[in-house]
Amino acid sequence: MNTDFSYTASLVETIMDNTEDGIILFSPLYNELDELIDFKYQFVNKAGEKIIGKNREELLATSLNNAFPGHTYAEIFKSYKEVILSGNSYEAEQYYSGEGLQKWFEISAIKIDNILLVKFNDITGFKSLINEKNLSENLYRTLVKSLPHTDVALVDPELNILLVEGAPFKAFGFKKPIAEDSSLSDEFSHEVMATLVPLLTSCLEGKSTVLERENEGSLFRIHFLSVRDDEGKVFAALIVSEDTGIYNLSKQELRNKIHDLENSNQSLEQFAYVASHDLQEPLRKIRAFGDRLQSKYSDAIDDAGRDYISRMQHAAGRMQRLIDDLLKYSRIGRFKEPFQEISLQNVVGRVLEDLENRIEDSGAQIEVESLPQVEGDAGSLEQLFLNLLSNAIKFSKQEQPPRIKIWAEEQVDEQHPGEKPSKYNIFIQDDGIGFDEKYLDRIFNIFQRLHGRNEYAGTGIGLAICKKIADIHGGTIYARSTEGEGATFILTLPKTQQK
C-alpha cells in the first residue's frame, strides 16, 4: 500500500491546529561541545499562538530562549532538557513572567524520536480562584478563632473530622486538641459515642438540633447544623459549641457572665457581618473570572468545561444571595434608630409596590384590610412583610394564582379580659402549598429549608430575619398550616414600646 506522507503530515497538522490545547514541537540545539543549549521551534498550533500571544511565523524563525529569554533561568528549560536527555515525560504547573506574559501554565512534555512535544494550557484564571478560596478559608479560620467561648468542628458522614477550631467537645470532658482527618470513633469512648452518633446521624439526615449539657460547673450549648452542597444534599455536620459557664455562680459572677454572653452575642453578630462583608470581594472576583472565561475563552473550552463554568457561576450567584441575606440578618438591630409611630397600612403599601412585577407575573390576588399604627422601625418592618409576601407568592400551587389576605385584630388578654388590649395580631394568610406543622420549630431558624433548592430558590434566612425583626420590636411571630392547604403567619406587635 502506498502512503502519501505529505498528506499524512498535513492531516496531523490540521488535527493539532483544531485542538483546544496549545501544542509546540521543538528540536534540540547543541553547541560545539555537544551540550544542549536551546530548542528550535518546529511547529506551533493555533491554540498555542493564542495562549502565548505570538504568531507561528515569528516563532518558527527563532528559538525558545530567544523568544522567551526568561526560560534560560526558569526550571522549565531544565525540565525540557531533562526530557530530551533522559526520555522521561514531564508534567507541572508553572508560572512565567516576562516578554508580556504573566501567566500560570499547565504543561506536559514528552520526547518523540529526537523531537520535544509540549502540550500546555493557560490556567491563570483557575489559579486565581484557588487563591481566593484559600483566602476565604483563612478568613473563616481567623474569625472563628476570634469568637470567645465558641469552638467549631466539621464532621463527614464517616464521622471523620474535616475541620476543627478550639475544643468543641469540652462538654464531654474532652479538652485536648483533636486533629483534623481523625475519626471520632478513635477519639471517644463508647459512652460518648452513644450520645454523639444519634445527634450526628440526625444532623446528616438534614435535621439540625441543639443540645445543652452541663460539665464541670459550666453549661454548654452545642449546635448540630446540617451543611449542604450545591445540589442541596447534606455532606457534613457542623458542630458549634458555646461555653455559657452559668452554673454554680455567685450573683456577681452571674452578672459578669451575662455581660460576657452579651459581648459574645455582639461578637457573633459582628462575625456574621464581617464574614459576609469581606467575602463579597473574593466572590466578585470569582464571578468576574467566570464571566471572563465564558466571554473570552468559550471557543477554547469544550462542552464539559462550559458546563463546569456555568455551574460555578450559578453556585456563585447562590452564594451572592446567601451573603446578601446574611448581611441583612446581621444588620438588623445593629444600627437601631429610635422607634416612631408608623402606619402598617403604609408599610404594606410600599411592599406591594416593590412586588408589583412579581404580583403581575404570578397573577396574585392580595386583599389588605385596614391595618393599625404601631411604634417601630418602618424599614425593618417593610423587610418583614416583604419576606412574608414573597414567600406566599413563591410557595403557591402550580398553575393556580395565589390568593393572599392580610388583616389585623386586637389581642385580648385572656387572663385580664377587662383591660384594654395592648397588642395587635397581624395575619398573613395564603392558599399555597403549606407545610407540615411538625416543622414549626425549624422554619424560623437560620439556614432552615423545607424544600430542595431545585424546587424553590432561596437561602433559608428569610423567616429568620422576620423572627429577629419581631423580637427587636418586642413581638412574636408563629404560623399555622396544613400541608397542601396554605399557611397563615401571625405577627404579634405591641401598640407602644416599653420605655
Short mmCIF file of C-alpha atoms in Angstrom, two decimals, residues 1-492:
data_model
loop_
_atom_site.label_atom_id
_atom_site.label_comp_id
_atom_site.label_asym_id
_atom_site.label_seq_id
_atom_site.Cartn_x
_atom_site.Cartn_y
_atom_site.Cartn_z
CA MET A 1 0.00 0.00 0.00
CA ASN A 2 1.38 3.41 -0.95
CA THR A 3 1.28 6.13 1.73
CA ASP A 4 1.21 9.82 0.84
CA PHE A 5 3.38 11.21 3.65
CA SER A 6 2.76 14.83 2.68
CA TYR A 7 -0.96 14.18 3.03
CA THR A 8 -0.39 12.47 6.42
CA ALA A 9 1.68 15.41 7.71
CA SER A 10 -1.00 17.85 6.56
CA LEU A 11 -3.68 15.81 8.32
CA VAL A 12 -1.70 15.73 11.59
CA GLU A 13 -1.14 19.49 11.39
CA THR A 14 -4.85 20.07 10.79
CA ILE A 15 -5.75 17.92 13.81
CA MET A 16 -3.28 19.75 16.07
CA ASP A 17 -4.50 23.11 14.81
CA ASN A 18 -8.03 22.23 15.87
CA THR A 19 -7.26 21.02 19.38
CA GLU A 20 -8.01 23.30 22.34
CA ASP A 21 -4.59 22.69 23.93
CA GLY A 22 -1.51 24.63 22.95
CA ILE A 23 0.97 22.35 21.14
CA ILE A 24 4.60 23.11 20.22
CA LEU A 25 7.19 20.85 18.60
CA PHE A 26 10.85 21.65 19.34
CA SER A 27 14.10 20.26 18.00
CA PRO A 28 17.09 20.46 20.38
CA LEU A 29 20.04 22.75 19.59
CA TYR A 30 23.58 21.75 20.65
CA ASN A 31 26.86 23.71 20.88
CA GLU A 32 30.25 22.57 19.63
CA LEU A 33 30.74 20.62 22.88
CA ASP A 34 27.55 18.67 22.14
CA GLU A 35 25.76 20.40 25.05
CA LEU A 36 22.03 21.03 24.71
CA ILE A 37 21.68 24.82 24.92
CA ASP A 38 18.34 25.68 23.31
CA PHE A 39 15.28 24.46 21.41
CA LYS A 40 14.26 25.42 17.87
CA TYR A 41 10.56 25.93 17.12
CA GLN A 42 9.38 23.41 14.50
CA PHE A 43 5.60 23.74 14.84
CA VAL A 44 3.13 25.86 16.84
CA ASN A 45 -0.62 25.25 16.62
CA LYS A 46 -3.29 27.97 16.59
CA ALA A 47 -4.20 27.50 20.28
CA GLY A 48 -0.51 27.84 21.18
CA GLU A 49 -0.28 31.12 19.26
CA LYS A 50 -3.32 32.45 21.11
CA ILE A 51 -2.14 31.40 24.57
CA ILE A 52 1.40 32.82 24.34
CA GLY A 53 0.46 35.81 22.18
CA LYS A 54 2.93 35.32 19.30
CA ASN A 55 2.32 34.17 15.72
CA ARG A 56 3.87 30.97 14.45
CA GLU A 57 5.90 32.62 11.65
CA GLU A 58 7.68 34.75 14.24
CA LEU A 59 8.35 31.72 16.44
CA LEU A 60 9.43 29.34 13.67
CA ALA A 61 12.18 31.81 12.76
CA THR A 62 13.76 31.67 16.20
CA SER A 63 14.45 29.52 19.26
CA LEU A 64 12.84 29.14 22.70
CA ASN A 65 15.41 31.15 24.63
CA ASN A 66 15.50 33.92 22.03
CA ALA A 67 11.71 34.26 22.02
CA PHE A 68 11.40 33.91 25.81
CA PRO A 69 14.75 34.65 27.47
CA GLY A 70 13.29 34.00 30.90
CA HIS A 71 13.22 30.26 30.16
CA THR A 72 17.02 30.19 30.37
CA TYR A 73 16.79 30.80 34.12
CA ALA A 74 13.48 29.06 34.78
CA GLU A 75 13.08 25.48 35.90
CA ILE A 76 11.02 24.79 32.80
CA PHE A 77 14.04 24.86 30.44
CA LYS A 78 15.91 22.45 32.71
CA SER A 79 12.87 20.19 32.66
CA TYR A 80 12.62 20.26 28.85
CA LYS A 81 16.33 19.44 28.65
CA GLU A 82 15.86 16.50 31.05
CA VAL A 83 13.04 15.12 28.87
CA ILE A 84 15.33 15.03 25.80
CA LEU A 85 18.33 13.63 27.66
CA SER A 86 16.51 11.01 29.75
CA GLY A 87 13.40 10.27 27.73
CA ASN A 88 11.21 10.73 30.82
CA SER A 89 7.98 12.72 30.48
CA TYR A 90 7.35 15.97 32.38
CA GLU A 91 4.14 17.38 33.88
CA ALA A 92 3.86 20.51 36.03
CA GLU A 93 2.10 23.77 36.75
CA GLN A 94 4.49 26.64 36.04
CA TYR A 95 4.28 30.41 36.44
CA TYR A 96 6.05 32.53 33.80
CA SER A 97 6.60 36.29 33.92
CA GLY A 98 8.32 38.15 31.12
CA GLU A 99 8.03 39.14 27.47
CA GLY A 100 4.48 40.37 28.04
CA LEU A 101 3.37 37.19 29.83
CA GLN A 102 2.29 36.87 33.45
CA LYS A 103 0.51 33.56 33.46
CA TRP A 104 0.21 30.16 35.08
CA PHE A 105 0.58 27.26 32.65
CA GLU A 106 -0.31 23.59 32.92
CA ILE A 107 2.46 21.88 30.94
CA SER A 108 3.27 18.33 29.81
CA ALA A 109 6.24 17.37 27.64
CA ILE A 110 7.33 14.11 26.02
CA LYS A 111 10.15 13.01 23.69
CA ILE A 112 9.23 11.56 20.29
CA ASP A 113 12.35 10.35 18.48
CA ASN A 114 14.53 13.47 18.89
CA ILE A 115 11.63 15.92 18.97
CA LEU A 116 10.21 17.55 22.11
CA LEU A 117 6.39 17.74 22.08
CA VAL A 118 4.99 20.24 24.59
CA LYS A 119 1.27 20.49 25.38
CA PHE A 120 0.13 23.41 27.55
CA ASN A 121 -2.88 25.41 28.81
CA ASP A 122 -3.36 28.81 30.44
CA ILE A 123 -4.69 28.13 33.98
CA THR A 124 -4.21 31.64 35.38
CA GLY A 125 -7.94 32.13 35.99
CA PHE A 126 -8.32 28.85 37.87
CA LYS A 127 -5.23 29.59 39.98
CA SER A 128 -6.81 32.89 40.98
CA LEU A 129 -9.99 31.07 42.01
CA ILE A 130 -7.99 28.67 44.18
CA ASN A 131 -6.13 31.57 45.80
CA GLU A 132 -9.46 33.29 46.57
CA LYS A 133 -10.80 30.07 48.08
CA ASN A 134 -7.73 29.78 50.32
CA LEU A 135 -8.11 33.43 51.30
CA SER A 136 -11.75 32.87 52.27
CA GLU A 137 -10.84 29.75 54.29
CA ASN A 138 -8.09 31.61 56.14
CA LEU A 139 -10.51 34.48 56.82
CA TYR A 140 -13.03 31.98 58.21
CA ARG A 141 -10.48 30.37 60.50
CA THR A 142 -9.25 33.75 61.77
CA LEU A 143 -12.77 34.95 62.54
CA VAL A 144 -13.77 31.72 64.29
CA LYS A 145 -10.69 31.95 66.49
CA SER A 146 -11.69 35.49 67.50
CA LEU A 147 -15.06 34.41 68.92
CA PRO A 148 -14.97 34.00 72.70
CA HIS A 149 -16.22 30.74 74.25
CA THR A 150 -17.09 29.25 70.84
CA ASP A 151 -15.48 26.13 69.30
CA VAL A 152 -16.25 24.53 65.94
CA ALA A 153 -15.87 21.14 64.21
CA LEU A 154 -16.95 19.86 60.78
CA VAL A 155 -17.71 16.11 60.60
CA ASP A 156 -18.32 13.99 57.47
CA PRO A 157 -20.76 11.03 57.19
CA GLU A 158 -17.95 8.60 58.14
CA LEU A 159 -17.52 10.61 61.39
CA ASN A 160 -14.12 11.96 60.36
CA ILE A 161 -13.08 15.46 61.42
CA LEU A 162 -12.78 17.66 58.32
CA LEU A 163 -12.06 20.90 60.19
CA VAL A 164 -11.69 21.87 63.84
CA GLU A 165 -11.10 25.09 65.73
CA GLY A 166 -10.73 25.08 69.52
CA ALA A 167 -12.07 22.23 71.66
CA PRO A 168 -15.69 21.67 70.56
CA PHE A 169 -16.12 18.54 72.73
CA LYS A 170 -15.34 20.06 76.14
CA ALA A 171 -18.93 19.34 77.17
CA PHE A 172 -18.00 15.65 77.07
CA GLY A 173 -14.84 16.16 79.12
CA PHE A 174 -12.60 16.10 76.05
CA LYS A 175 -10.29 19.12 76.41
CA LYS A 176 -7.20 18.09 74.48
CA PRO A 177 -6.76 19.19 70.84
CA ILE A 178 -8.29 16.88 68.26
CA ALA A 179 -6.55 16.52 64.90
CA GLU A 180 -8.19 17.16 61.55
CA ASP A 181 -8.67 13.97 59.48
CA SER A 182 -9.00 11.92 62.68
CA SER A 183 -12.02 9.73 63.41
CA LEU A 184 -14.40 10.45 66.29
CA SER A 185 -14.75 6.73 66.98
CA ASP A 186 -10.98 6.53 67.58
CA GLU A 187 -11.00 9.52 69.93
CA PHE A 188 -14.05 8.96 72.15
CA SER A 189 -15.33 6.27 74.47
CA HIS A 190 -18.39 4.14 73.66
CA GLU A 191 -20.37 6.16 76.20
CA VAL A 192 -19.65 9.47 74.48
CA MET A 193 -20.23 7.99 71.01
CA ALA A 194 -23.61 6.65 72.19
CA THR A 195 -24.64 10.28 72.75
CA LEU A 196 -22.94 11.80 69.70
CA VAL A 197 -23.83 9.29 66.99
CA PRO A 198 -27.66 9.75 67.10
CA LEU A 199 -27.25 13.54 67.06
CA LEU A 200 -24.78 13.45 64.17
CA THR A 201 -26.86 10.91 62.27
CA SER A 202 -29.94 13.11 62.60
CA CYS A 203 -27.92 16.14 61.55
CA LEU A 204 -26.51 14.33 58.49
CA GLU A 205 -30.11 13.47 57.56
CA GLY A 206 -30.87 17.21 57.48
CA LYS A 207 -32.31 17.74 60.99
CA SER A 208 -30.37 20.39 62.90
CA THR A 209 -30.59 20.19 66.70
CA VAL A 210 -29.32 21.90 69.85
CA LEU A 211 -28.00 20.03 72.90
CA GLU A 212 -27.44 21.59 76.32
CA ARG A 213 -25.02 19.70 78.53
CA GLU A 214 -23.50 20.52 81.95
CA ASN A 215 -19.90 19.64 82.69
CA GLU A 216 -17.57 20.85 85.46
CA GLY A 217 -19.82 23.72 86.54
CA SER A 218 -20.44 25.08 83.05
CA LEU A 219 -23.45 24.82 80.76
CA PHE A 220 -22.54 24.08 77.14
CA ARG A 221 -24.91 24.79 74.29
CA ILE A 222 -23.96 22.59 71.31
CA HIS A 223 -25.49 23.24 67.89
CA PHE A 224 -25.54 20.41 65.31
CA LEU A 225 -26.08 22.09 61.93
CA SER A 226 -26.54 20.41 58.55
CA VAL A 227 -24.13 21.56 55.81
CA ARG A 228 -25.34 21.13 52.23
CA ASP A 229 -23.63 21.10 48.84
CA ASP A 230 -24.67 22.94 45.67
CA GLU A 231 -27.34 20.30 44.99
CA GLY A 232 -28.86 20.77 48.44
CA LYS A 233 -27.57 17.43 49.75
CA VAL A 234 -26.13 17.22 53.27
CA PHE A 235 -22.42 16.35 53.10
CA ALA A 236 -21.27 17.24 56.63
CA ALA A 237 -22.38 18.17 60.15
CA LEU A 238 -21.18 21.44 61.67
CA ILE A 239 -20.78 21.32 65.46
CA VAL A 240 -20.72 24.72 67.20
CA SER A 241 -20.14 24.55 70.95
CA GLU A 242 -20.73 27.57 73.23
CA ASP A 243 -19.47 27.55 76.80
CA THR A 244 -22.06 29.66 78.67
CA GLY A 245 -20.47 28.86 82.06
CA ILE A 246 -23.52 29.80 84.17
CA TYR A 247 -23.75 27.03 86.81
CA ASN A 248 -22.62 27.33 90.42
CA LEU A 249 -22.00 31.07 90.22
CA SER A 250 -22.45 33.90 92.71
CA LYS A 251 -24.73 36.81 91.79
CA GLN A 252 -21.74 38.96 90.82
CA GLU A 253 -20.25 36.12 88.79
CA LEU A 254 -23.61 35.59 87.13
CA ARG A 255 -23.82 39.29 86.24
CA ASN A 256 -20.31 39.09 84.80
CA LYS A 257 -21.22 36.01 82.81
CA ILE A 258 -24.35 37.67 81.44
CA HIS A 259 -22.20 40.63 80.41
CA ASP A 260 -19.73 38.27 78.74
CA LEU A 261 -22.58 36.46 76.99
CA GLU A 262 -23.94 39.75 75.67
CA ASN A 263 -20.49 40.59 74.37
CA SER A 264 -20.29 37.13 72.83
CA ASN A 265 -23.61 37.68 71.06
CA GLN A 266 -22.33 41.01 69.77
CA SER A 267 -19.18 39.25 68.57
CA LEU A 268 -21.26 36.63 66.79
CA GLU A 269 -23.26 39.36 65.07
CA GLN A 270 -20.01 41.13 64.20
CA PHE A 271 -18.63 37.85 62.87
CA ALA A 272 -21.64 37.37 60.60
CA TYR A 273 -21.40 40.95 59.39
CA VAL A 274 -17.64 40.97 58.80
CA ALA A 275 -17.57 37.50 57.25
CA SER A 276 -20.38 38.38 54.87
CA HIS A 277 -18.93 41.79 54.04
CA ASP A 278 -15.37 40.56 53.48
CA LEU A 279 -16.48 37.57 51.41
CA GLN A 280 -18.05 39.94 48.88
CA GLU A 281 -14.70 40.82 47.28
CA PRO A 282 -13.39 37.28 46.59
CA LEU A 283 -16.86 36.32 45.38
CA ARG A 284 -16.90 39.25 42.96
CA LYS A 285 -13.55 38.06 41.61
CA ILE A 286 -14.81 34.50 41.21
CA ARG A 287 -17.80 35.75 39.23
CA ALA A 288 -15.59 38.12 37.21
CA PHE A 289 -13.15 35.34 36.28
CA GLY A 290 -16.06 33.08 35.40
CA ASP A 291 -17.55 35.78 33.16
CA ARG A 292 -14.15 36.29 31.55
CA LEU A 293 -13.75 32.56 30.89
CA GLN A 294 -17.21 32.44 29.32
CA SER A 295 -16.77 35.54 27.17
CA LYS A 296 -13.13 35.25 26.08
CA TYR A 297 -12.33 31.56 26.15
CA SER A 298 -15.65 29.91 25.33
CA ASP A 299 -14.38 28.68 21.96
CA ALA A 300 -11.28 27.17 23.59
CA ILE A 301 -13.27 25.18 26.17
CA ASP A 302 -15.22 22.00 25.42
CA ASP A 303 -18.87 21.42 26.35
CA ALA A 304 -17.95 19.83 29.69
CA GLY A 305 -15.76 22.80 30.59
CA ARG A 306 -18.51 25.27 29.68
CA ASP A 307 -20.92 23.25 31.81
CA TYR A 308 -18.49 23.40 34.76
CA ILE A 309 -18.15 27.18 34.37
CA SER A 310 -21.93 27.57 34.15
CA ARG A 311 -22.36 25.55 37.35
CA MET A 312 -19.64 27.61 39.04
CA GLN A 313 -21.44 30.83 38.04
CA HIS A 314 -24.79 29.56 39.30
CA ALA A 315 -23.18 28.49 42.59
CA ALA A 316 -21.52 31.92 42.88
CA GLY A 317 -24.91 33.55 42.27
CA ARG A 318 -26.45 31.48 45.07
CA MET A 319 -23.52 32.39 47.30
CA GLN A 320 -24.07 36.08 46.50
CA ARG A 321 -27.73 35.82 47.53
CA LEU A 322 -26.73 33.97 50.69
CA ILE A 323 -24.18 36.66 51.62
CA ASP A 324 -26.69 39.42 50.89
CA ASP A 325 -29.28 37.75 53.14
CA LEU A 326 -26.70 37.10 55.85
CA LEU A 327 -25.74 40.77 55.75
CA LYS A 328 -29.40 41.76 56.10
CA TYR A 329 -29.74 39.39 59.06
CA SER A 330 -26.62 40.70 60.81
CA ARG A 331 -27.58 44.34 60.27
CA ILE A 332 -30.97 44.04 61.95
CA GLY A 333 -30.79 45.96 65.22
CA ARG A 334 -27.10 46.90 64.82
CA PHE A 335 -27.88 50.46 63.78
CA LYS A 336 -31.10 50.92 65.72
CA GLU A 337 -32.94 54.21 65.26
CA PRO A 338 -35.50 55.38 67.85
CA PHE A 339 -38.87 53.77 67.20
CA GLN A 340 -41.57 56.05 65.81
CA GLU A 341 -45.29 55.71 65.30
CA ILE A 342 -45.79 54.20 61.86
CA SER A 343 -48.72 53.05 59.76
CA LEU A 344 -48.62 49.36 58.91
CA GLN A 345 -51.07 50.19 56.09
CA ASN A 346 -48.39 52.41 54.51
CA VAL A 347 -45.66 49.83 55.20
CA VAL A 348 -47.58 47.08 53.38
CA GLY A 349 -48.48 49.51 50.59
CA ARG A 350 -44.81 50.21 49.88
CA VAL A 351 -44.03 46.48 49.92
CA LEU A 352 -46.79 45.83 47.35
CA GLU A 353 -45.26 48.50 45.12
CA ASP A 354 -41.87 46.76 45.36
CA LEU A 355 -43.50 43.42 44.48
CA GLU A 356 -45.56 44.84 41.61
CA ASN A 357 -43.79 42.84 38.87
CA ARG A 358 -43.91 39.55 40.80
CA ILE A 359 -47.57 40.09 41.63
CA GLU A 360 -48.35 40.74 37.96
CA ASP A 361 -46.31 37.75 36.73
CA SER A 362 -47.91 35.34 39.21
CA GLY A 363 -51.44 36.72 38.90
CA ALA A 364 -51.57 37.01 42.69
CA GLN A 365 -54.68 38.49 44.30
CA ILE A 366 -53.81 40.29 47.53
CA GLU A 367 -56.51 41.63 49.84
CA VAL A 368 -55.38 44.06 52.55
CA GLU A 369 -57.86 45.11 55.23
CA SER A 370 -57.38 48.14 57.47
CA LEU A 371 -54.11 47.85 59.41
CA PRO A 372 -53.23 49.73 62.62
CA GLN A 373 -50.44 52.05 63.66
CA VAL A 374 -47.67 50.81 65.95
CA GLU A 375 -44.39 52.07 67.33
CA GLY A 376 -41.50 50.59 65.41
CA ASP A 377 -38.92 50.89 62.65
CA ALA A 378 -40.52 51.28 59.23
CA GLY A 379 -37.54 49.94 57.26
CA SER A 380 -37.20 46.67 59.13
CA LEU A 381 -40.96 46.06 59.19
CA GLU A 382 -41.02 46.58 55.42
CA GLN A 383 -38.35 43.85 55.19
CA LEU A 384 -40.51 41.57 57.37
CA PHE A 385 -43.65 41.96 55.22
CA LEU A 386 -41.59 41.74 52.03
CA ASN A 387 -40.22 38.35 53.13
CA LEU A 388 -43.65 37.01 54.17
CA LEU A 389 -45.43 38.16 51.00
CA SER A 390 -42.58 36.95 48.77
CA ASN A 391 -42.88 33.51 50.39
CA ALA A 392 -46.65 33.50 49.95
CA ILE A 393 -46.21 34.16 46.22
CA LYS A 394 -43.27 31.75 45.80
CA PHE A 395 -44.85 28.79 47.61
CA SER A 396 -48.10 28.92 45.65
CA LYS A 397 -49.68 25.92 43.94
CA GLN A 398 -48.74 25.22 40.34
CA GLU A 399 -50.97 26.80 37.70
CA GLN A 400 -53.06 28.47 40.40
CA PRO A 401 -52.67 32.22 41.05
CA PRO A 402 -52.01 32.79 44.76
CA ARG A 403 -54.70 34.40 46.91
CA ILE A 404 -53.33 36.28 49.93
CA LYS A 405 -55.19 38.11 52.67
CA ILE A 406 -53.78 40.46 55.34
CA TRP A 407 -55.74 41.72 58.33
CA ALA A 408 -55.28 42.71 61.97
CA GLU A 409 -57.05 42.07 65.25
CA GLU A 410 -56.54 43.42 68.73
CA GLN A 411 -55.12 40.75 71.03
CA VAL A 412 -57.31 40.17 74.06
CA ASP A 413 -55.52 39.20 77.27
CA GLU A 414 -57.49 36.13 78.42
CA GLN A 415 -56.17 36.49 81.98
CA HIS A 416 -57.33 40.14 82.15
CA PRO A 417 -60.27 40.35 79.72
CA GLY A 418 -61.42 43.71 81.05
CA GLU A 419 -58.18 45.52 80.29
CA LYS A 420 -57.68 47.47 77.07
CA PRO A 421 -55.70 45.40 74.54
CA SER A 422 -52.05 46.45 74.22
CA LYS A 423 -51.06 44.32 71.24
CA TYR A 424 -52.15 43.59 67.69
CA ASN A 425 -52.17 40.28 65.85
CA ILE A 426 -51.47 40.76 62.14
CA PHE A 427 -52.43 37.80 59.95
CA ILE A 428 -50.87 36.98 56.55
CA GLN A 429 -52.87 34.12 55.03
CA ASP A 430 -52.23 32.31 51.71
CA ASP A 431 -53.70 29.33 49.83
CA GLY A 432 -50.35 27.87 48.76
CA ILE A 433 -48.66 24.52 49.30
CA GLY A 434 -48.44 24.91 53.08
CA PHE A 435 -46.26 22.69 55.27
CA ASP A 436 -46.47 20.04 57.97
CA GLU A 437 -46.69 21.71 61.40
CA LYS A 438 -44.14 19.26 62.77
CA TYR A 439 -41.60 21.65 61.22
CA LEU A 440 -42.87 24.69 63.16
CA ASP A 441 -39.84 24.62 65.46
CA ARG A 442 -37.49 24.77 62.44
CA ILE A 443 -38.85 27.26 59.95
CA PHE A 444 -37.74 30.38 61.85
CA ASN A 445 -34.18 29.11 62.39
CA ILE A 446 -31.44 30.47 60.15
CA PHE A 447 -30.48 28.33 57.11
CA GLN A 448 -33.51 26.05 57.55
CA ARG A 449 -35.27 24.93 54.36
CA LEU A 450 -38.24 22.55 53.97
CA HIS A 451 -37.79 22.20 50.21
CA GLY A 452 -34.81 21.45 47.96
CA ARG A 453 -33.08 24.30 46.15
CA ASN A 454 -34.09 22.78 42.82
CA GLU A 455 -37.78 23.06 43.79
CA TYR A 456 -37.79 26.57 45.28
CA ALA A 457 -34.96 29.10 45.25
CA GLY A 458 -33.87 30.76 48.48
CA THR A 459 -31.26 30.83 51.22
CA GLY A 460 -33.23 29.73 54.29
CA ILE A 461 -32.69 33.09 56.02
CA GLY A 462 -35.91 34.96 55.17
CA LEU A 463 -38.07 33.74 58.07
CA ALA A 464 -35.12 34.00 60.49
CA ILE A 465 -34.95 37.70 59.51
CA CYS A 466 -38.70 38.01 60.21
CA LYS A 467 -38.28 36.49 63.68
CA LYS A 468 -35.36 38.76 64.52
CA ILE A 469 -37.32 41.85 63.45
CA ALA A 470 -40.31 40.73 65.53
CA ASP A 471 -38.00 40.16 68.53
CA ILE A 472 -36.45 43.65 68.42
CA HIS A 473 -39.99 45.09 68.31
CA GLY A 474 -40.94 43.18 71.46
CA GLY A 475 -43.26 40.96 69.41
CA THR A 476 -43.57 37.38 68.26
CA ILE A 477 -44.22 35.50 65.03
CA TYR A 478 -45.54 31.99 64.51
CA ALA A 479 -47.50 30.08 61.90
CA ARG A 480 -50.42 27.70 61.37
CA SER A 481 -50.56 25.43 58.35
CA THR A 482 -51.83 22.23 56.81
CA GLU A 483 -49.76 20.70 54.05
CA GLY A 484 -51.42 21.38 50.69
CA GLU A 485 -53.92 23.88 52.15
CA GLY A 486 -51.91 27.06 52.62
CA ALA A 487 -50.38 28.77 55.63
CA THR A 488 -51.16 31.65 57.96
CA PHE A 489 -48.39 33.63 59.64
CA ILE A 490 -49.38 35.56 62.77
CA LEU A 491 -47.25 38.56 63.71
CA THR A 492 -47.90 39.99 67.17
#
